[in-house]
Amino acid sequence: MNWERPSDRVCELMRQGAQLGVSGLEPWLGELHRATLASDYVRTIADDPVIVEAVRQSLRSNLLHWLAANVAHPATPVAPNLDDESLTAARDLVRHGLDEAAIVDGYRVAHNVTWKSWLQLACELTSDPDELRELLDVSARSLAGFIDETVGAVCRQIRIERNDLTRGTHAQRRQTVALVIDGAPISQRHIEDRLGYQLGGSHTAVVIWGDESNVNLSDLDRAAEMLMGNTEGRALSVLADARTRWVWLPGVDAPDLGDIAVELGQRSGVRMAIGPTAAGIEGFRSSHLDAITTQRMMARLGSPQRLAKFTDIYLIALVTANTDEADRFITQTLGDFESADAELQRTVLTFIYEQCNAARTAELLYTHRNTVLRRIARANELLPQSLEKGGVHIAVALEVLHWRGVSR
């Protein structure tokens, strides 16, 4: 690219603009994220929390790369960004069945949003028409050159790795599993031969994933190994993407999760969603889809819980399908009790589940019956509707609070 260095004044304006961009990064990044996930290609898998996080990290990395380069060396060509975040997001998109067109489209959307934000920022830096014209010309060439070079480099790297992505054992398993999940007309024996897993019995599907960008991938494998090691019979593990493992456990009994829960508490960023145990090839499919539903609910609510079973969250997943409506339901149902301390809320929920029996509630909570009665009286003061009349709705609202992230 032929590049003529602009005037010193425009170089300084570029530096100032980049510094302002870095300091105001989060709103800019939020708009980038929303627009990219709504693009024609990416929105087809935008419910996958791992993909969403990978895209967010890639957008942050690219935006900071361009801004930082213009702080250090304003108005000069910016080298392409080939860090781990950009390549991880691209690989995950390819592993989920998308191609280079999806990558190009995502960068196109990011380019448009970035240019719009930069244009507004540039107009605040100078009112001199000549300076602004030169600043916008240099900015446009810098941003377009950076995007083009990065897209080209990422796509070249993906093409180099495509054989591993599409020909390896995990990729073959994932492709076969996708056919089963989609209900493709493929014989059970053929599926079993390709997967090395028997479909005739009962299955419990599990999704294990990392919800933090710096999650240790070996921790995901360790969690999968613990699950599979406690199972009689041969289990199935599929590498869905870099930060997601799909597991199927054979047997009519649900897995023992005691040791697993302790293990997850020691592995930062590792989450686990467990489907119900179900029989046959249809059970293989339905248990996995229910585990995916559980995973997406946890991500949607920003849940602090590390482990969840579909049988425990089915109602919560239905209630929170629309998070705004769920928030309104909680506010209307709980009123001031929404902000009550956790001990008081836990007492009320236990009291409802024990059919309003204060003695059994006290026994379960290791406290005195009179203490339970005082807490129930206090709860009724805070609730818009008494426990006697609105117990079911109150219990549902409290369960949603249990699963919902504090940040909401």
Tab-separated table of C-alpha atoms in Angstrom:
chain	number	residue	atom	x	y	z
A	1	MET	CA	0.000	0.000	0.000
A	2	ASN	CA	1.336	3.410	-0.967
A	3	TRP	CA	1.321	5.515	2.149
A	4	GLU	CA	2.099	9.194	2.457
A	5	ARG	CA	2.624	10.489	5.946
A	6	PRO	CA	0.032	13.159	6.759
A	7	SER	CA	0.743	16.449	8.472
A	8	ASP	CA	1.977	16.511	12.041
A	9	ARG	CA	-1.326	18.091	13.094
A	10	VAL	CA	-3.348	15.177	11.679
A	11	CYS	CA	-0.975	12.667	13.272
A	12	GLU	CA	-1.618	14.329	16.626
A	13	LEU	CA	-5.383	14.244	16.017
A	14	MET	CA	-5.148	10.525	15.244
A	15	ARG	CA	-3.257	9.969	18.497
A	16	GLN	CA	-5.818	11.947	20.504
A	17	GLY	CA	-8.707	10.105	18.880
A	18	ALA	CA	-7.146	6.707	19.572
A	19	GLN	CA	-6.550	7.650	23.211
A	20	LEU	CA	-10.200	8.703	23.559
A	21	GLY	CA	-11.238	5.449	21.923
A	22	VAL	CA	-9.260	3.395	24.443
A	23	SER	CA	-10.714	5.298	27.410
A	24	GLY	CA	-14.277	4.912	26.054
A	25	LEU	CA	-13.835	1.338	24.870
A	26	GLU	CA	-16.734	-0.465	26.591
A	27	PRO	CA	-19.712	1.336	24.941
A	28	TRP	CA	-17.945	1.077	21.584
A	29	LEU	CA	-17.264	-2.613	22.139
A	30	GLY	CA	-20.866	-3.236	23.206
A	31	GLU	CA	-22.201	-1.799	19.961
A	32	LEU	CA	-19.658	-3.827	17.984
A	33	HIS	CA	-20.688	-7.015	19.772
A	34	ARG	CA	-24.417	-6.549	19.226
A	35	ALA	CA	-24.024	-5.712	15.557
A	36	THR	CA	-21.673	-8.614	14.833
A	37	LEU	CA	-23.915	-11.184	16.547
A	38	ALA	CA	-26.861	-9.887	14.502
A	39	SER	CA	-25.049	-10.390	11.178
A	40	ASP	CA	-26.609	-12.830	8.708
A	41	TYR	CA	-24.034	-15.551	9.289
A	42	VAL	CA	-23.162	-15.334	12.963
A	43	ARG	CA	-26.694	-14.916	14.320
A	44	THR	CA	-27.478	-18.535	13.385
A	45	ILE	CA	-25.283	-19.687	16.272
A	46	ALA	CA	-25.474	-16.589	18.494
A	47	ASP	CA	-27.205	-18.574	21.259
A	48	ASP	CA	-24.003	-20.513	21.908
A	49	PRO	CA	-22.312	-18.813	24.901
A	50	VAL	CA	-18.864	-20.060	23.912
A	51	ILE	CA	-19.165	-18.566	20.422
A	52	VAL	CA	-20.508	-15.320	21.870
A	53	GLU	CA	-17.545	-15.033	24.248
A	54	ALA	CA	-15.030	-15.917	21.526
A	55	VAL	CA	-16.459	-13.244	19.210
A	56	ARG	CA	-16.422	-10.675	22.020
A	57	GLN	CA	-12.771	-11.384	22.817
A	58	SER	CA	-11.835	-11.179	19.136
A	59	LEU	CA	-13.619	-7.833	18.718
A	60	ARG	CA	-11.917	-6.418	21.810
A	61	SER	CA	-8.528	-7.633	20.622
A	62	ASN	CA	-8.903	-6.147	17.127
A	63	LEU	CA	-10.255	-2.820	18.304
A	64	LEU	CA	-7.540	-2.385	20.929
A	65	HIS	CA	-4.901	-3.450	18.404
A	66	TRP	CA	-5.873	-0.711	15.940
A	67	LEU	CA	-6.331	1.968	18.614
A	68	ALA	CA	-3.079	1.132	20.418
A	69	ALA	CA	-1.148	1.201	17.155
A	70	ASN	CA	-2.442	4.706	16.478
A	71	VAL	CA	-1.527	5.842	19.965
A	72	ALA	CA	2.040	4.594	19.534
A	73	HIS	CA	2.499	5.391	15.832
A	74	PRO	CA	-0.406	7.523	14.650
A	75	ALA	CA	-1.416	7.673	10.985
A	76	THR	CA	0.889	4.840	9.881
A	77	PRO	CA	-0.179	1.447	8.450
A	78	VAL	CA	-1.323	-0.988	11.158
A	79	ALA	CA	-0.076	-4.583	11.008
A	80	PRO	CA	-2.712	-7.342	10.916
A	81	ASN	CA	-3.875	-8.780	14.217
A	82	LEU	CA	-3.176	-12.511	14.466
A	83	ASP	CA	-3.347	-13.038	18.213
A	84	ASP	CA	-4.986	-16.033	19.880
A	85	GLU	CA	-8.380	-14.339	20.286
A	86	SER	CA	-8.803	-13.670	16.561
A	87	LEU	CA	-7.733	-17.159	15.508
A	88	THR	CA	-9.785	-18.886	18.227
A	89	ALA	CA	-12.974	-17.116	17.163
A	90	ALA	CA	-12.339	-17.962	13.511
A	91	ARG	CA	-11.631	-21.626	14.291
A	92	ASP	CA	-14.780	-21.915	16.391
A	93	LEU	CA	-16.920	-20.470	13.600
A	94	VAL	CA	-15.470	-22.991	11.152
A	95	ARG	CA	-15.973	-25.859	13.610
A	96	HIS	CA	-19.628	-24.871	13.879
A	97	GLY	CA	-20.118	-25.295	10.155
A	98	LEU	CA	-19.490	-21.745	8.955
A	99	ASP	CA	-16.898	-20.802	6.365
A	100	GLU	CA	-14.654	-17.897	5.447
A	101	ALA	CA	-17.705	-15.950	4.243
A	102	ALA	CA	-18.904	-15.751	7.860
A	103	ILE	CA	-15.523	-14.410	8.962
A	104	VAL	CA	-15.487	-11.823	6.174
A	105	ASP	CA	-19.061	-10.787	6.989
A	106	GLY	CA	-18.267	-10.403	10.675
A	107	TYR	CA	-15.278	-8.174	9.945
A	108	ARG	CA	-17.374	-6.173	7.462
A	109	VAL	CA	-19.958	-5.444	10.150
A	110	ALA	CA	-17.212	-4.577	12.646
A	111	HIS	CA	-15.615	-2.245	10.080
A	112	ASN	CA	-18.888	-0.366	9.549
A	113	VAL	CA	-19.590	0.064	13.260
A	114	THR	CA	-16.004	1.088	14.014
A	115	TRP	CA	-16.000	3.656	11.232
A	116	LYS	CA	-19.291	5.152	12.440
A	117	SER	CA	-17.943	5.542	15.980
A	118	TRP	CA	-14.612	6.907	14.744
A	119	LEU	CA	-16.395	9.389	12.474
A	120	GLN	CA	-18.320	10.821	15.429
A	121	LEU	CA	-15.138	11.019	17.462
A	122	ALA	CA	-13.172	12.695	14.649
A	123	CYS	CA	-15.800	15.412	14.256
A	124	GLU	CA	-15.302	16.305	17.915
A	125	LEU	CA	-11.523	16.647	17.530
A	126	THR	CA	-11.458	19.498	15.027
A	127	SER	CA	-13.815	21.940	13.352
A	128	ASP	CA	-11.318	22.907	10.666
A	129	PRO	CA	-12.670	21.458	7.380
A	130	ASP	CA	-9.224	20.872	5.852
A	131	GLU	CA	-7.930	19.111	8.954
A	132	LEU	CA	-11.080	17.017	9.195
A	133	ARG	CA	-10.922	16.039	5.528
A	134	GLU	CA	-7.311	14.902	5.848
A	135	LEU	CA	-8.004	13.145	9.150
A	136	LEU	CA	-10.924	11.186	7.711
A	137	ASP	CA	-8.994	10.247	4.584
A	138	VAL	CA	-6.064	8.890	6.603
A	139	SER	CA	-8.382	7.167	9.103
A	140	ALA	CA	-10.386	5.450	6.371
A	141	ARG	CA	-7.275	4.107	4.662
A	142	SER	CA	-5.755	2.991	7.977
A	143	LEU	CA	-8.854	1.156	9.182
A	144	ALA	CA	-9.671	-0.432	5.819
A	145	GLY	CA	-6.074	-1.557	5.352
A	146	PHE	CA	-5.949	-3.059	8.839
A	147	ILE	CA	-9.246	-4.929	8.371
A	148	ASP	CA	-8.301	-6.242	4.921
A	149	GLU	CA	-4.881	-7.424	6.059
A	150	THR	CA	-6.293	-9.093	9.181
A	151	VAL	CA	-9.117	-10.845	7.320
A	152	GLY	CA	-6.713	-12.093	4.678
A	153	ALA	CA	-4.240	-13.406	7.233
A	154	VAL	CA	-6.922	-15.094	9.366
A	155	CYS	CA	-8.531	-16.773	6.344
A	156	ARG	CA	-5.148	-17.996	5.116
A	157	GLN	CA	-4.435	-19.498	8.525
A	158	ILE	CA	-7.853	-21.166	8.615
A	159	ARG	CA	-7.305	-22.682	5.176
A	160	ILE	CA	-3.950	-24.058	6.328
A	161	GLU	CA	-5.597	-25.680	9.353
A	162	ARG	CA	-8.775	-26.817	7.574
A	163	ASN	CA	-7.515	-30.368	7.090
A	164	ASP	CA	-7.098	-30.762	10.838
A	165	LEU	CA	-10.440	-29.103	11.477
A	166	THR	CA	-12.393	-31.316	9.084
A	167	ARG	CA	-10.441	-34.573	8.974
A	168	GLY	CA	-9.522	-35.294	12.568
A	169	THR	CA	-11.238	-37.838	14.813
A	170	HIS	CA	-13.066	-35.216	16.878
A	171	ALA	CA	-14.335	-33.521	13.718
A	172	GLN	CA	-15.642	-36.838	12.393
A	173	ARG	CA	-17.408	-37.499	15.671
A	174	ARG	CA	-18.892	-34.030	15.752
A	175	GLN	CA	-20.156	-34.381	12.187
A	176	THR	CA	-21.775	-37.734	13.003
A	177	VAL	CA	-23.314	-36.383	16.215
A	178	ALA	CA	-24.705	-33.421	14.261
A	179	LEU	CA	-26.452	-35.851	11.910
A	180	VAL	CA	-28.016	-37.658	14.868
A	181	ILE	CA	-29.131	-34.425	16.540
A	182	ASP	CA	-30.650	-33.208	13.267
A	183	GLY	CA	-32.565	-36.474	12.839
A	184	ALA	CA	-30.834	-37.431	9.583
A	185	PRO	CA	-31.882	-40.777	8.021
A	186	ILE	CA	-28.759	-42.719	8.972
A	187	SER	CA	-28.755	-46.284	10.335
A	188	GLN	CA	-28.094	-46.830	14.024
A	189	ARG	CA	-25.393	-49.420	13.299
A	190	HIS	CA	-23.561	-46.977	11.040
A	191	ILE	CA	-23.688	-44.308	13.737
A	192	GLU	CA	-22.420	-46.726	16.388
A	193	ASP	CA	-19.547	-47.825	14.153
A	194	ARG	CA	-18.470	-44.236	13.539
A	195	LEU	CA	-18.819	-43.116	17.167
A	196	GLY	CA	-17.703	-46.270	18.935
A	197	TYR	CA	-20.685	-45.828	21.218
A	198	GLN	CA	-23.830	-47.931	21.693
A	199	LEU	CA	-27.137	-46.121	21.195
A	200	GLY	CA	-29.544	-48.870	22.227
A	201	GLY	CA	-29.425	-48.213	25.972
A	202	SER	CA	-30.017	-45.133	28.095
A	203	HIS	CA	-27.907	-41.987	27.970
A	204	THR	CA	-27.191	-38.861	30.003
A	205	ALA	CA	-25.823	-35.981	27.940
A	206	VAL	CA	-23.490	-33.389	29.460
A	207	VAL	CA	-22.140	-30.103	28.101
A	208	ILE	CA	-18.864	-28.919	29.642
A	209	TRP	CA	-17.587	-25.494	28.694
A	210	GLY	CA	-15.353	-22.647	29.767
A	211	ASP	CA	-17.027	-19.278	30.206
A	212	GLU	CA	-13.844	-17.269	30.732
A	213	SER	CA	-11.349	-16.316	28.042
A	214	ASN	CA	-8.419	-17.567	30.115
A	215	VAL	CA	-9.957	-20.890	31.132
A	216	ASN	CA	-7.437	-23.712	31.270
A	217	LEU	CA	-8.516	-26.121	28.517
A	218	SER	CA	-7.006	-29.058	30.389
A	219	ASP	CA	-9.531	-28.360	33.160
A	220	LEU	CA	-12.341	-29.072	30.683
A	221	ASP	CA	-10.723	-32.383	29.777
A	222	ARG	CA	-10.231	-33.214	33.460
A	223	ALA	CA	-13.923	-32.623	34.172
A	224	ALA	CA	-14.901	-34.837	31.231
A	225	GLU	CA	-12.506	-37.571	32.356
A	226	MET	CA	-13.951	-37.551	35.871
A	227	LEU	CA	-17.472	-37.953	34.525
A	228	MET	CA	-16.519	-40.724	32.143
A	229	GLY	CA	-14.330	-42.486	34.712
A	230	ASN	CA	-17.265	-42.915	37.122
A	231	THR	CA	-19.437	-44.572	34.454
A	232	GLU	CA	-19.841	-48.260	33.739
A	233	GLY	CA	-19.573	-48.854	30.011
A	234	ARG	CA	-17.934	-46.823	27.285
A	235	ALA	CA	-18.818	-43.147	27.300
A	236	LEU	CA	-18.596	-40.766	24.348
A	237	SER	CA	-16.732	-37.441	24.295
A	238	VAL	CA	-16.786	-34.967	21.407
A	239	LEU	CA	-14.731	-31.798	21.055
A	240	ALA	CA	-17.451	-29.363	19.981
A	241	ASP	CA	-15.016	-26.439	19.840
A	242	ALA	CA	-11.902	-25.256	21.645
A	243	ARG	CA	-13.783	-24.498	24.871
A	244	THR	CA	-16.692	-26.953	24.744
A	245	ARG	CA	-16.917	-30.702	25.342
A	246	TRP	CA	-20.010	-32.775	24.612
A	247	VAL	CA	-20.241	-35.988	26.633
A	248	TRP	CA	-22.716	-38.887	26.674
A	249	LEU	CA	-22.726	-41.306	29.621
A	250	PRO	CA	-24.341	-44.739	29.197
A	251	GLY	CA	-26.638	-46.264	31.817
A	252	VAL	CA	-30.085	-45.931	33.334
A	253	ASP	CA	-28.797	-44.147	36.449
A	254	ALA	CA	-27.973	-40.456	36.484
A	255	PRO	CA	-24.295	-39.728	37.231
A	256	ASP	CA	-23.136	-39.115	40.788
A	257	LEU	CA	-22.285	-35.425	40.854
A	258	GLY	CA	-20.883	-35.077	44.379
A	259	ASP	CA	-17.203	-35.301	43.485
A	260	ILE	CA	-17.787	-33.419	40.233
A	261	ALA	CA	-19.280	-30.442	42.076
A	262	VAL	CA	-16.229	-30.283	44.344
A	263	GLU	CA	-13.917	-30.536	41.339
A	264	LEU	CA	-15.689	-27.697	39.503
A	265	GLY	CA	-15.284	-25.502	42.561
A	266	GLN	CA	-11.520	-25.839	42.122
A	267	ARG	CA	-11.457	-25.195	38.362
A	268	SER	CA	-11.997	-21.541	37.533
A	269	GLY	CA	-14.343	-20.860	34.628
A	270	VAL	CA	-15.469	-24.479	34.061
A	271	ARG	CA	-19.247	-25.018	33.847
A	272	MET	CA	-21.354	-28.136	33.368
A	273	ALA	CA	-24.943	-28.621	32.146
A	274	ILE	CA	-26.560	-32.050	32.451
A	275	GLY	CA	-29.516	-33.375	30.491
A	276	PRO	CA	-32.003	-35.957	31.799
A	277	THR	CA	-31.371	-39.668	31.369
A	278	ALA	CA	-33.297	-41.012	28.367
A	279	ALA	CA	-33.336	-44.175	26.250
A	280	GLY	CA	-32.411	-45.016	22.672
A	281	ILE	CA	-31.301	-42.822	19.816
A	282	GLU	CA	-34.109	-40.373	20.570
A	283	GLY	CA	-32.912	-40.191	24.165
A	284	PHE	CA	-29.357	-39.551	22.923
A	285	ARG	CA	-30.735	-36.593	20.971
A	286	SER	CA	-33.219	-35.210	23.501
A	287	SER	CA	-30.854	-35.393	26.473
A	288	HIS	CA	-28.234	-33.414	24.542
A	289	LEU	CA	-30.745	-30.757	23.461
A	290	ASP	CA	-31.917	-30.393	27.066
A	291	ALA	CA	-28.300	-30.026	28.220
A	292	ILE	CA	-27.827	-27.301	25.588
A	293	THR	CA	-30.988	-25.572	26.863
A	294	THR	CA	-29.537	-25.671	30.374
A	295	GLN	CA	-26.216	-24.251	29.192
A	296	ARG	CA	-27.905	-21.392	27.353
A	297	MET	CA	-30.105	-20.534	30.311
A	298	MET	CA	-27.057	-20.311	32.579
A	299	ALA	CA	-25.323	-18.045	30.060
A	300	ARG	CA	-28.420	-15.927	29.463
A	301	LEU	CA	-28.889	-15.247	33.167
A	302	GLY	CA	-25.186	-14.830	33.913
A	303	SER	CA	-25.711	-17.553	36.518
A	304	PRO	CA	-23.015	-17.929	39.197
A	305	GLN	CA	-23.803	-21.661	39.473
A	306	ARG	CA	-21.115	-24.003	38.152
A	307	LEU	CA	-23.319	-27.046	37.615
A	308	ALA	CA	-26.966	-27.400	36.627
A	309	LYS	CA	-29.322	-30.245	35.745
A	310	PHE	CA	-32.120	-29.779	33.249
A	311	THR	CA	-34.558	-31.415	35.639
A	312	ASP	CA	-33.829	-28.647	38.151
A	313	ILE	CA	-34.050	-25.696	35.774
A	314	TYR	CA	-36.735	-26.638	33.226
A	315	LEU	CA	-39.329	-24.280	34.693
A	316	ILE	CA	-36.733	-21.549	35.197
A	317	ALA	CA	-35.641	-21.859	31.550
A	318	LEU	CA	-39.245	-21.344	30.423
A	319	VAL	CA	-39.836	-18.407	32.754
A	320	THR	CA	-36.603	-16.642	31.775
A	321	ALA	CA	-36.794	-17.150	27.995
A	322	ASN	CA	-37.501	-13.414	27.892
A	323	THR	CA	-35.180	-11.889	30.486
A	324	ASP	CA	-36.987	-8.524	30.579
A	325	GLU	CA	-40.311	-10.218	31.293
A	326	ALA	CA	-38.625	-12.415	33.895
A	327	ASP	CA	-37.255	-9.333	35.659
A	328	ARG	CA	-40.737	-7.773	35.622
A	329	PHE	CA	-42.250	-10.968	37.043
A	330	ILE	CA	-39.722	-10.994	39.891
A	331	THR	CA	-40.293	-7.334	40.736
A	332	GLN	CA	-44.075	-7.642	40.717
A	333	THR	CA	-44.053	-10.915	42.668
A	334	LEU	CA	-41.443	-10.140	45.318
A	335	GLY	CA	-41.513	-6.368	45.671
A	336	ASP	CA	-39.152	-5.296	48.465
A	337	PHE	CA	-38.478	-8.944	49.274
A	338	GLU	CA	-36.318	-9.148	46.131
A	339	SER	CA	-33.541	-7.340	48.012
A	340	ALA	CA	-33.996	-9.228	51.282
A	341	ASP	CA	-30.988	-11.095	52.680
A	342	ALA	CA	-30.251	-14.564	51.354
A	343	GLU	CA	-31.046	-16.312	54.657
A	344	LEU	CA	-34.550	-14.865	54.761
A	345	GLN	CA	-35.185	-15.810	51.125
A	346	ARG	CA	-33.861	-19.328	51.688
A	347	THR	CA	-36.163	-19.740	54.700
A	348	VAL	CA	-39.202	-18.688	52.690
A	349	LEU	CA	-38.363	-21.007	49.790
A	350	THR	CA	-37.823	-23.962	52.128
A	351	PHE	CA	-41.058	-23.113	53.975
A	352	ILE	CA	-43.030	-23.188	50.710
A	353	TYR	CA	-41.466	-26.478	49.580
A	354	GLU	CA	-42.260	-28.012	52.989
A	355	GLN	CA	-45.941	-27.099	52.486
A	356	CYS	CA	-45.747	-24.241	54.989
A	357	ASN	CA	-44.736	-26.554	57.827
A	358	ALA	CA	-42.604	-24.495	60.214
A	359	ALA	CA	-41.321	-27.499	62.187
A	360	ARG	CA	-39.965	-29.329	59.128
A	361	THR	CA	-38.513	-26.069	57.791
A	362	ALA	CA	-36.717	-25.453	61.083
A	363	GLU	CA	-35.324	-28.987	61.054
A	364	LEU	CA	-33.964	-28.628	57.526
A	365	LEU	CA	-32.400	-25.227	58.267
A	366	TYR	CA	-31.016	-26.289	61.661
A	367	THR	CA	-32.817	-23.521	63.477
A	368	HIS	CA	-35.716	-23.085	65.921
A	369	ARG	CA	-39.352	-23.164	64.850
A	370	ASN	CA	-39.972	-19.729	66.407
A	371	THR	CA	-37.093	-18.313	64.344
A	372	VAL	CA	-38.751	-19.643	61.198
A	373	LEU	CA	-42.082	-18.090	62.182
A	374	ARG	CA	-40.437	-14.699	62.818
A	375	ARG	CA	-38.766	-14.834	59.409
A	376	ILE	CA	-42.032	-15.752	57.692
A	377	ALA	CA	-43.770	-12.850	59.404
A	378	ARG	CA	-41.018	-10.498	58.243
A	379	ALA	CA	-41.280	-11.852	54.692
A	380	ASN	CA	-45.025	-11.218	54.621
A	381	GLU	CA	-44.339	-7.584	55.558
A	382	LEU	CA	-42.076	-7.186	52.513
A	383	LEU	CA	-44.054	-9.212	49.963
A	384	PRO	CA	-46.795	-7.565	47.858
A	385	GLN	CA	-48.905	-10.702	48.384
A	386	SER	CA	-48.852	-13.037	51.371
A	387	LEU	CA	-47.235	-16.461	51.225
A	388	GLU	CA	-50.634	-18.045	51.766
A	389	LYS	CA	-52.019	-16.517	48.566
A	390	GLY	CA	-48.971	-16.268	46.295
A	391	GLY	CA	-46.749	-19.108	47.416
A	392	VAL	CA	-46.298	-20.752	44.016
A	393	HIS	CA	-45.349	-17.537	42.220
A	394	ILE	CA	-43.066	-16.504	45.074
A	395	ALA	CA	-41.240	-19.847	44.940
A	396	VAL	CA	-40.705	-19.534	41.180
A	397	ALA	CA	-39.415	-15.963	41.545
A	398	LEU	CA	-36.981	-17.022	44.279
A	399	GLU	CA	-35.718	-19.916	42.146
A	400	VAL	CA	-35.008	-17.471	39.312
A	401	LEU	CA	-33.056	-15.285	41.744
A	402	HIS	CA	-31.041	-18.339	42.754
A	403	TRP	CA	-29.970	-18.957	39.169
A	404	ARG	CA	-29.631	-15.351	38.079
A	405	GLY	CA	-26.281	-13.563	38.254
A	406	VAL	CA	-25.959	-10.866	40.893
A	407	SER	CA	-24.807	-8.390	38.206
A	408	ARG	CA	-28.296	-8.341	36.698
